[in-house]
PDB file of C-alpha atoms in Angstrom:
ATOM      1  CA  UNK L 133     -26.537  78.894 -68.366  1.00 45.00           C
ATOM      2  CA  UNK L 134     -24.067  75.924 -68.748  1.00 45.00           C
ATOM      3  CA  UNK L 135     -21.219  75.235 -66.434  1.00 47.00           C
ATOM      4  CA  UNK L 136     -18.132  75.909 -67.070  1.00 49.00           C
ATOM      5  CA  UNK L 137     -16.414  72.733 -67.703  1.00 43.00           C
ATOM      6  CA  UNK L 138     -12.763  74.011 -66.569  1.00 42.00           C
ATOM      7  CA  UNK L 139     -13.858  74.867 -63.417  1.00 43.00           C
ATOM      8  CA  UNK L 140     -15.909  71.580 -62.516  1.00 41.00           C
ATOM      9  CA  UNK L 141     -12.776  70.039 -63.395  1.00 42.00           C
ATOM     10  CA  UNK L 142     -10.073  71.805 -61.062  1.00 42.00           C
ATOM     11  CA  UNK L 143     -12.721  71.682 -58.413  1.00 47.00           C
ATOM     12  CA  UNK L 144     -12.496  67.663 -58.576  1.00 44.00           C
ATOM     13  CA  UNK L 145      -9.350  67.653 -58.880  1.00 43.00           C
ATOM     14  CA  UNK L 146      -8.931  69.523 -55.796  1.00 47.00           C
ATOM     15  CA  UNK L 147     -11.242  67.505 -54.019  1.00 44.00           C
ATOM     16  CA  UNK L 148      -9.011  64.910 -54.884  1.00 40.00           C
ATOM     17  CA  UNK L 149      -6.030  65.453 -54.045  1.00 40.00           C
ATOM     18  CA  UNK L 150      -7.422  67.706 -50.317  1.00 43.00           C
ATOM     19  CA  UNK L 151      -7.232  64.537 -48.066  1.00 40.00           C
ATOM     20  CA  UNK L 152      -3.788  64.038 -48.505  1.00 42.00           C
ATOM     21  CA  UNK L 153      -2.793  67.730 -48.136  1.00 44.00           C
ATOM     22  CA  UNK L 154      -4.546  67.633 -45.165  1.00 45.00           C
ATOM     23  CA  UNK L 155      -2.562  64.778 -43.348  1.00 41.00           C
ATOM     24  CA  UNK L 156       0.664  66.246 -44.848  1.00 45.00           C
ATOM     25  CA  UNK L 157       0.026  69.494 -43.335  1.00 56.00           C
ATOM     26  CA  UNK L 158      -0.614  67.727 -40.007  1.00 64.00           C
ATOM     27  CA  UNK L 159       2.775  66.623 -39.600  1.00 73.00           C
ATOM     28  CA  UNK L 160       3.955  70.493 -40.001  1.00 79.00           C
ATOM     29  CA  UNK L 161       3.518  73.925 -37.711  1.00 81.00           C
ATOM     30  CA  UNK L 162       3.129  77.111 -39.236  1.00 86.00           C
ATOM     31  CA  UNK L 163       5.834  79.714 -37.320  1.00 86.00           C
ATOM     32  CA  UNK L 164       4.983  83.526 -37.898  1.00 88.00           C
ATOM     33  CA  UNK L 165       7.916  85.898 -37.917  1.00 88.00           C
ATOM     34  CA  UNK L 166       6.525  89.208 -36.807  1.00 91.00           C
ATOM     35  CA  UNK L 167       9.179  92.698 -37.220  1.00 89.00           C
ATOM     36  CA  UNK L 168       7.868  95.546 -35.864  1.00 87.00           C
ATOM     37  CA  UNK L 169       8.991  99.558 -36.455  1.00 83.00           C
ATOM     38  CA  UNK L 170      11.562  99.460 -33.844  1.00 84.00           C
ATOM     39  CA  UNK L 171      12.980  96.132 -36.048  1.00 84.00           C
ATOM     40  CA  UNK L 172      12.437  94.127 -32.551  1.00 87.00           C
ATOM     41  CA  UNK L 173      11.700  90.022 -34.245  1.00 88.00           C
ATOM     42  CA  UNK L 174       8.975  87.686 -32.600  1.00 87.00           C
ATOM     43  CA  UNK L 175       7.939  84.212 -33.356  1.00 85.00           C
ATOM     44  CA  UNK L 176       4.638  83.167 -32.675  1.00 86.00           C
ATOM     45  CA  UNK L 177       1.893  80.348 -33.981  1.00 84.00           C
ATOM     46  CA  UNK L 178      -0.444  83.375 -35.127  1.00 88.00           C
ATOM     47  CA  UNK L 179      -0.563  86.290 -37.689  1.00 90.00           C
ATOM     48  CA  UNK L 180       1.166  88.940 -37.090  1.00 90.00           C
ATOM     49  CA  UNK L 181      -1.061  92.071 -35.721  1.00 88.00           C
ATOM     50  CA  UNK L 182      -1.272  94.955 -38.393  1.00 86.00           C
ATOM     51  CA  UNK L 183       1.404  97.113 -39.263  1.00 85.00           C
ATOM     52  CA  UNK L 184       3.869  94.237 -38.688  1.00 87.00           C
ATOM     53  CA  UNK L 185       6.214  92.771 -41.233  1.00 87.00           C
ATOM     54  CA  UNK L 186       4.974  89.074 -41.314  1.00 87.00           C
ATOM     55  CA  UNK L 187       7.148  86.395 -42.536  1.00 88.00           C
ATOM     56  CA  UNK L 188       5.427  82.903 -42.544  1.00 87.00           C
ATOM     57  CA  UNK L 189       7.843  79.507 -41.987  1.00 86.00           C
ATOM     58  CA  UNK L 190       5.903  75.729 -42.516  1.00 83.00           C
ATOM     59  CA  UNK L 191       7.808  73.545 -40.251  1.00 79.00           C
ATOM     60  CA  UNK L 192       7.897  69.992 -39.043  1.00 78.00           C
ATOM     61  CA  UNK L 193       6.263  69.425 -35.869  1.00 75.00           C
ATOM     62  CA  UNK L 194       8.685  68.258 -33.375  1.00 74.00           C
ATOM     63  CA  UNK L 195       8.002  64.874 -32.447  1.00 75.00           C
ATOM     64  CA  UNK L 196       8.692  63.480 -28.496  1.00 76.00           C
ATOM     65  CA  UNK L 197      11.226  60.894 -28.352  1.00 79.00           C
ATOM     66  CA  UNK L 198      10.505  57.339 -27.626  1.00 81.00           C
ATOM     67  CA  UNK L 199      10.762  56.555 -24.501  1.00 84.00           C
ATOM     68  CA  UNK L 200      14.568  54.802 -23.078  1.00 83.00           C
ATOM     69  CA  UNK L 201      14.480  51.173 -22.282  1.00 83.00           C
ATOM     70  CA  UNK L 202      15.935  50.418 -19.142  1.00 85.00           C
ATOM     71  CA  UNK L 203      19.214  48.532 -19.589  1.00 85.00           C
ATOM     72  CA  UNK L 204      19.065  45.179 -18.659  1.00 85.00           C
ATOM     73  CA  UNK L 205      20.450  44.219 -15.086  1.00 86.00           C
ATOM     74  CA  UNK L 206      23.902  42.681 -16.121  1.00 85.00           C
ATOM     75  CA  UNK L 207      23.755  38.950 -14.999  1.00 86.00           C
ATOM     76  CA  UNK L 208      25.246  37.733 -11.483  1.00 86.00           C
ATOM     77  CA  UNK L 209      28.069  36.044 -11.915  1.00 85.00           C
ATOM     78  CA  UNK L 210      28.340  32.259 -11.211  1.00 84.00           C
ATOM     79  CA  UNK L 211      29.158  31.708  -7.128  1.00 85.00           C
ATOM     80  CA  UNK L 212      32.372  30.642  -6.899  1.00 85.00           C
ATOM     81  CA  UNK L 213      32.675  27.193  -5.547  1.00 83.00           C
ATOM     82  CA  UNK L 214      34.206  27.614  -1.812  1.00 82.00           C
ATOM     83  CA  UNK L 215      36.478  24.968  -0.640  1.00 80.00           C
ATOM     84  CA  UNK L 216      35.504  22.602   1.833  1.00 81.00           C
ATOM     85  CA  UNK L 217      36.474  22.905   4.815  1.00 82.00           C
ATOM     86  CA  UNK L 218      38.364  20.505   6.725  1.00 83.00           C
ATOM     87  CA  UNK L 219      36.251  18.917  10.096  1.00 83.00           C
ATOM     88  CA  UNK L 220      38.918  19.021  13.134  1.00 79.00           C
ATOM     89  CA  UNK L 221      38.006  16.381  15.211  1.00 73.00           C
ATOM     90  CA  UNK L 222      39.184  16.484  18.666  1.00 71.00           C
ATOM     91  CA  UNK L 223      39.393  13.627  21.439  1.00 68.00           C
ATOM     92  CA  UNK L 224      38.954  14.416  25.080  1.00 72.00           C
ATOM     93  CA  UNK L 225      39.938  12.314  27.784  1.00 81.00           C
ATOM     94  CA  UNK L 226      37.260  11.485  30.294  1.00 89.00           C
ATOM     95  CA  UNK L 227      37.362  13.627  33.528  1.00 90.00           C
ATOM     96  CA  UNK L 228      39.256  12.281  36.322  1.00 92.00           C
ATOM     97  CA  UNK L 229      37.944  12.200  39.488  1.00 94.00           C
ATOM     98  CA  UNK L 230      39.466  14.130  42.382  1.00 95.00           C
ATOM     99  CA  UNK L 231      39.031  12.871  45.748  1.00 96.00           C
ATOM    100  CA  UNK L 232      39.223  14.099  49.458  1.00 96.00           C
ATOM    101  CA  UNK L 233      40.680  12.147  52.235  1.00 95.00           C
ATOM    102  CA  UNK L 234      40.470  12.295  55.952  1.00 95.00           C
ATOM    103  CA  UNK L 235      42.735  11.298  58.513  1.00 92.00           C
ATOM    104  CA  UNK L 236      41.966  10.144  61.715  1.00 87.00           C
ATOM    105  CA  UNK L 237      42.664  13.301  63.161  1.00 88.00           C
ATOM    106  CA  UNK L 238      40.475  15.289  60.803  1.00 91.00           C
ATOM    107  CA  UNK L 239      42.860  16.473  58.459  1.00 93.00           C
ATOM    108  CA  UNK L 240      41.464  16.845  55.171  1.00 93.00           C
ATOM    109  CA  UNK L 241      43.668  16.098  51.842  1.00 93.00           C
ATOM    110  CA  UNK L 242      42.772  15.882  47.783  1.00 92.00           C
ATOM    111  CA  UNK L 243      43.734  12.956  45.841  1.00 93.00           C
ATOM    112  CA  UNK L 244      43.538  11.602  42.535  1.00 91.00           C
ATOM    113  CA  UNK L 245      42.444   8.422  43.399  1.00 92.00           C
ATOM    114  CA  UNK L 246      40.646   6.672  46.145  1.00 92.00           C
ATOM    115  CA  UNK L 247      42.902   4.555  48.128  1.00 90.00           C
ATOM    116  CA  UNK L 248      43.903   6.976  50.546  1.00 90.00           C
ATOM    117  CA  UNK L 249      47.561   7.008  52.319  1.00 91.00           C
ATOM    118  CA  UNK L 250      48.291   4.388  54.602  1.00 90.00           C
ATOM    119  CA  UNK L 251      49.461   4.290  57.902  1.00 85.00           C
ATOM    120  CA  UNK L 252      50.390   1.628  60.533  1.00 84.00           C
ATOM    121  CA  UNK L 253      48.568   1.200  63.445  1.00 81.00           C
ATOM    122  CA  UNK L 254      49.288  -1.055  66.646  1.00 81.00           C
ATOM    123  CA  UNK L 255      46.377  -3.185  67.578  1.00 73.00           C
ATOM    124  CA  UNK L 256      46.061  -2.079  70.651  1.00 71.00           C
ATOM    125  CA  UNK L 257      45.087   0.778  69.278  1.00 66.00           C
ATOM    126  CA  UNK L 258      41.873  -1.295  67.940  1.00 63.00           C
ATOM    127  CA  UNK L 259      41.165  -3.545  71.181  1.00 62.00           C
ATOM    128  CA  UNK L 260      43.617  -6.090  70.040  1.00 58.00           C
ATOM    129  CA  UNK L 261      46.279  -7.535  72.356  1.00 55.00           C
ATOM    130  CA  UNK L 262      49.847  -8.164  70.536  1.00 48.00           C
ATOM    131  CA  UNK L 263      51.640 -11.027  70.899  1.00 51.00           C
ATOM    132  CA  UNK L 264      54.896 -10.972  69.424  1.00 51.00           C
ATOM    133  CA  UNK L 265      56.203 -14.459  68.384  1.00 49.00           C
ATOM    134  CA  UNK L 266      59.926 -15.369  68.611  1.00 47.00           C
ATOM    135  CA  UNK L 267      62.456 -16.841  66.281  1.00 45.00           C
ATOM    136  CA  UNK L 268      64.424 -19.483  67.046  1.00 45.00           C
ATOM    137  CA  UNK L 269      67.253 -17.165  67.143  1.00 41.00           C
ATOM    138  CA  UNK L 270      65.307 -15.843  70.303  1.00 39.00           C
ATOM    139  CA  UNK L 271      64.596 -11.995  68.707  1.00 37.00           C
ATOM    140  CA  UNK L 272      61.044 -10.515  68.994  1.00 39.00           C
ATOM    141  CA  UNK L 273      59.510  -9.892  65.427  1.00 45.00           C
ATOM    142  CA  UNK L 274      58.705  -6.423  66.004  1.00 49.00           C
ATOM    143  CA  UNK L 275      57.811  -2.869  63.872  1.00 53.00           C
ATOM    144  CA  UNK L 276      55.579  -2.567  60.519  1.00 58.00           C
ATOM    145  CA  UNK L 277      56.019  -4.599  57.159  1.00 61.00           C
ATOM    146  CA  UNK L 278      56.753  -2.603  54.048  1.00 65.00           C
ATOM    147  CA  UNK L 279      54.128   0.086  53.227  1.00 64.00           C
ATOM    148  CA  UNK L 280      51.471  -1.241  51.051  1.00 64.00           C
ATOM    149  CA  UNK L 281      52.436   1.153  48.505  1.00 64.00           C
ATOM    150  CA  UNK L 282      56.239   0.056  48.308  1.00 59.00           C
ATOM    151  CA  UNK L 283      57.098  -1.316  45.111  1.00 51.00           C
ATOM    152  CA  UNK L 284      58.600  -4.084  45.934  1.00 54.00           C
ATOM    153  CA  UNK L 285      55.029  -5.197  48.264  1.00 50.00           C
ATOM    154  CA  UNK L 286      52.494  -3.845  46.089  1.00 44.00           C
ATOM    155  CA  UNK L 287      48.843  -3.976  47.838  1.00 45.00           C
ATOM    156  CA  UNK L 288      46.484  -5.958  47.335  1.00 43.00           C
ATOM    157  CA  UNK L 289      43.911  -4.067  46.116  1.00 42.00           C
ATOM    158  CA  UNK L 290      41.486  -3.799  49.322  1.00 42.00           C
ATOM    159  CA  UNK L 291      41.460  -0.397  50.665  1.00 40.00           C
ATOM    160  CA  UNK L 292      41.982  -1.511  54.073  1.00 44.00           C
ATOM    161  CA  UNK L 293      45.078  -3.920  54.221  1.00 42.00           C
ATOM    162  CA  UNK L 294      45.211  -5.567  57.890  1.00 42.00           C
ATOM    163  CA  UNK L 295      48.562  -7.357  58.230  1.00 41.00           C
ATOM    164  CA  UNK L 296      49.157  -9.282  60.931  1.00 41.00           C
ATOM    165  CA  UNK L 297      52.898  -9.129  61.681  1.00 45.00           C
ATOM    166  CA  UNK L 298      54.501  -6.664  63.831  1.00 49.00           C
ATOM    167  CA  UNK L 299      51.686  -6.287  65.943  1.00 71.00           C
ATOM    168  CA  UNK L 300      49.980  -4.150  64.222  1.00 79.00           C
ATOM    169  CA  UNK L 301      48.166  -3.671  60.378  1.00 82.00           C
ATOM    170  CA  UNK L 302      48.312  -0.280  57.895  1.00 85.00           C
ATOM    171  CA  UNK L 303      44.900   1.259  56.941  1.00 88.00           C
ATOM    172  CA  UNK L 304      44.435   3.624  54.961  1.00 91.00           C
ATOM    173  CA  UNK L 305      42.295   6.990  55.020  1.00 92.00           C
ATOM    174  CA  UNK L 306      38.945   7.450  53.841  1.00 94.00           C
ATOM    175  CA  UNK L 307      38.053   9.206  50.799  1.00 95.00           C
ATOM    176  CA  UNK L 308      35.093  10.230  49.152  1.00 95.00           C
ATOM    177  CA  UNK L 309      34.711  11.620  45.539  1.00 96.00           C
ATOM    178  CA  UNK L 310      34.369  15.315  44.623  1.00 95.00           C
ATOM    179  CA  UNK L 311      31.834  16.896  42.628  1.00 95.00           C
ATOM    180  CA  UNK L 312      33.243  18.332  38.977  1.00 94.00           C
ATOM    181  CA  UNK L 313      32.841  22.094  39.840  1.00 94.00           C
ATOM    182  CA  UNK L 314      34.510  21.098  43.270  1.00 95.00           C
ATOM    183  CA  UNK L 315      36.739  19.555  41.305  1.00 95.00           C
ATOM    184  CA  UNK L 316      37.714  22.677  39.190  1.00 95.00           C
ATOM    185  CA  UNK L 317      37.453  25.033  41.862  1.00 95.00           C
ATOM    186  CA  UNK L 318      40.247  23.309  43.522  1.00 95.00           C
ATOM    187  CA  UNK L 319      42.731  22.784  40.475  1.00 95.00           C
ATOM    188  CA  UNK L 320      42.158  26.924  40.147  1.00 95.00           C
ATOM    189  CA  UNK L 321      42.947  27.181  43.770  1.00 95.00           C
ATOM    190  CA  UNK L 322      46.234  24.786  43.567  1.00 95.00           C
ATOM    191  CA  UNK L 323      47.585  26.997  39.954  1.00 96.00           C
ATOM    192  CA  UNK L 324      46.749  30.063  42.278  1.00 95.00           C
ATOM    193  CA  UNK L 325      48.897  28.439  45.034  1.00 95.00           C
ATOM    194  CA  UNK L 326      51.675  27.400  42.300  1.00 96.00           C
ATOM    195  CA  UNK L 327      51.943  30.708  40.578  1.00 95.00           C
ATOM    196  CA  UNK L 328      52.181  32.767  44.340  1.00 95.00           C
ATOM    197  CA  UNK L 329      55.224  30.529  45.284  1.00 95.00           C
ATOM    198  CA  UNK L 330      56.814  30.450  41.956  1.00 94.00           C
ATOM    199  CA  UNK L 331      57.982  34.079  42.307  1.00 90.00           C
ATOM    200  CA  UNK L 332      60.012  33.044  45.773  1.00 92.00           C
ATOM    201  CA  UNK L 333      61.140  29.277  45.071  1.00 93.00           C
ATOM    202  CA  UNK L 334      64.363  28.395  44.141  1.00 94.00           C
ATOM    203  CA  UNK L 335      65.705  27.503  40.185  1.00 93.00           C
ATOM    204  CA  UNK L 336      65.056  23.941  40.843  1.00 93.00           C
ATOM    205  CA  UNK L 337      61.481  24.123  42.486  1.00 95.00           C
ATOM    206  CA  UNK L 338      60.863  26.094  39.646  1.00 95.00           C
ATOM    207  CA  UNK L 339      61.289  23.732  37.028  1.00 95.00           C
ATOM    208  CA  UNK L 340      59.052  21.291  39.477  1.00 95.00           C
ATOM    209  CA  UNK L 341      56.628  23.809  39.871  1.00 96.00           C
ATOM    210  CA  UNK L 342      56.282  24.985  36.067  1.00 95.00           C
ATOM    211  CA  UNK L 343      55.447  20.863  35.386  1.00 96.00           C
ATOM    212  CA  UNK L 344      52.793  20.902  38.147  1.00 96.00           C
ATOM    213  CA  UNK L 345      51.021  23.964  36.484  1.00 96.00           C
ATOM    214  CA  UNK L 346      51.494  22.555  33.079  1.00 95.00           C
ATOM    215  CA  UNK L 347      49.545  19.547  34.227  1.00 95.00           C
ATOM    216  CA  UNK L 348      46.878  21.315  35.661  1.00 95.00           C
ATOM    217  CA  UNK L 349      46.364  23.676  32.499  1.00 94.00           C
ATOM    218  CA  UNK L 350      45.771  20.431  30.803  1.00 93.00           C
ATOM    219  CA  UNK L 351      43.321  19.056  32.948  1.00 93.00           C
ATOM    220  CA  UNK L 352      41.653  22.461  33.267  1.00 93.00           C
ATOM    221  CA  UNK L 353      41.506  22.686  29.279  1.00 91.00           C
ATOM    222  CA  UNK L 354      39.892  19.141  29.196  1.00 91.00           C
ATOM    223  CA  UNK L 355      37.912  18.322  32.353  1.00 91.00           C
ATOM    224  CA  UNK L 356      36.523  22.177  32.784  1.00 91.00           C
ATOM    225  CA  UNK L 357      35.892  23.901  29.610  1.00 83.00           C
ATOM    226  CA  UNK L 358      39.100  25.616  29.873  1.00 73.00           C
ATOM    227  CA  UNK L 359      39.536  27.770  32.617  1.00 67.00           C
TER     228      UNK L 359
END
């Protein structure tokens, strides 16, 4: 029996032309439209059961979306350039000393500087015996000479000045320095002192008063870290 030629041929044709069918029909979903008696409509991916109106849909598979680059962090913008700022230099003043002072009869005093206050003494207060000389006018040369802190007799710079005249000589009263927190503690005490009798003292001790504290401020600001 020979073959029938027409036959051989559509079957290589079909064979031909299957592969790309095949990845065509890949790309596509068959949706079944099923209507039953009642006229209620379902879709599904099957046939229809039997006794069910059946209409048949190709359709492009859906395809998920490509995924959404994160956006870019925007770039930071440029620091702006801050100004310098100016150094403020500030000069202190060396701390000044504060001293205490004795006199002979223990009283105790502070001072700013060493020296001490003078007084005159007779020499026979020391074991000396006076002799007062005469003038030729016949008068005894007697009582102290200026006080060694006079202006117009400065000292000499010793802290004990014996003069001989008068019978007698001034010394002056020991002093010792003060520690710095000594130091403080008593400038506090002395603004405490100030600001107590400002509220009774009279217009002009006022005014006299308001200098001393201002002084004091200033040496608390610079010799004690500003108390």
């Amino acid at each position: 029996m020979k073959p029938d030629f027409a036959l051989v041929a559509l079957a290589c044709l079909g064979s031909v032309f299957a592969a790309p069918l095949a990845a065509a029909k890949s790309d596509e979903v068959r949706i079944y439209r099923c209507t039953d008696g009642a006229g209620k409509q379902t879709l599904r991916d099957t046939p229809c059961p039997k006794g069910q109106q059946q209409q048949v849909r190709d359709m492009v598979k859906p395809k998920d979306a490509p995924p959404v680059k994160p956006p870019e962090p925007a770039p930071k913008p440029a620091p702006i350039p801050q100004a310098a700022t100016p150094t403020q230099v500030i000069y202190l003043a060396p701390p000044r000393p504060m001293y205490e002072c004795v006199t002979p009869d223990g009283k105790r005093y502070a001072s700013d500087d060493n020296t001490g206050n003078p007084r005159w003494v007779p020499l026979w207060t020391l074991g000396y015996q006076a002799v007062r000389p005469t003038t030729s006018l016949g008068s005894n040369i007697g009582g102290p000479p200026p006080r060694p802190d006079n202006p117009t007799r400065p000292p000499r710079g010793d802290i004990n000045w014996p003069v001989a005249m008068g019978g007698g000589q001034w010394i002056r009263d020991a002093c010792t320095m003060l520690p710095p927190a000594e130091t403080c503690a008593r400038l506090l005490d002395r603004r405490k002192q100030i600001r107590t009798r400002f509220f009774n003292a009279m217009p002009s001790e006022r005014d006299v008063l308001r200098v001393e504290e201002r002084g004091i401020n200033a040496r608390l600001d610079n010799d004690c870290g500003g108390h």
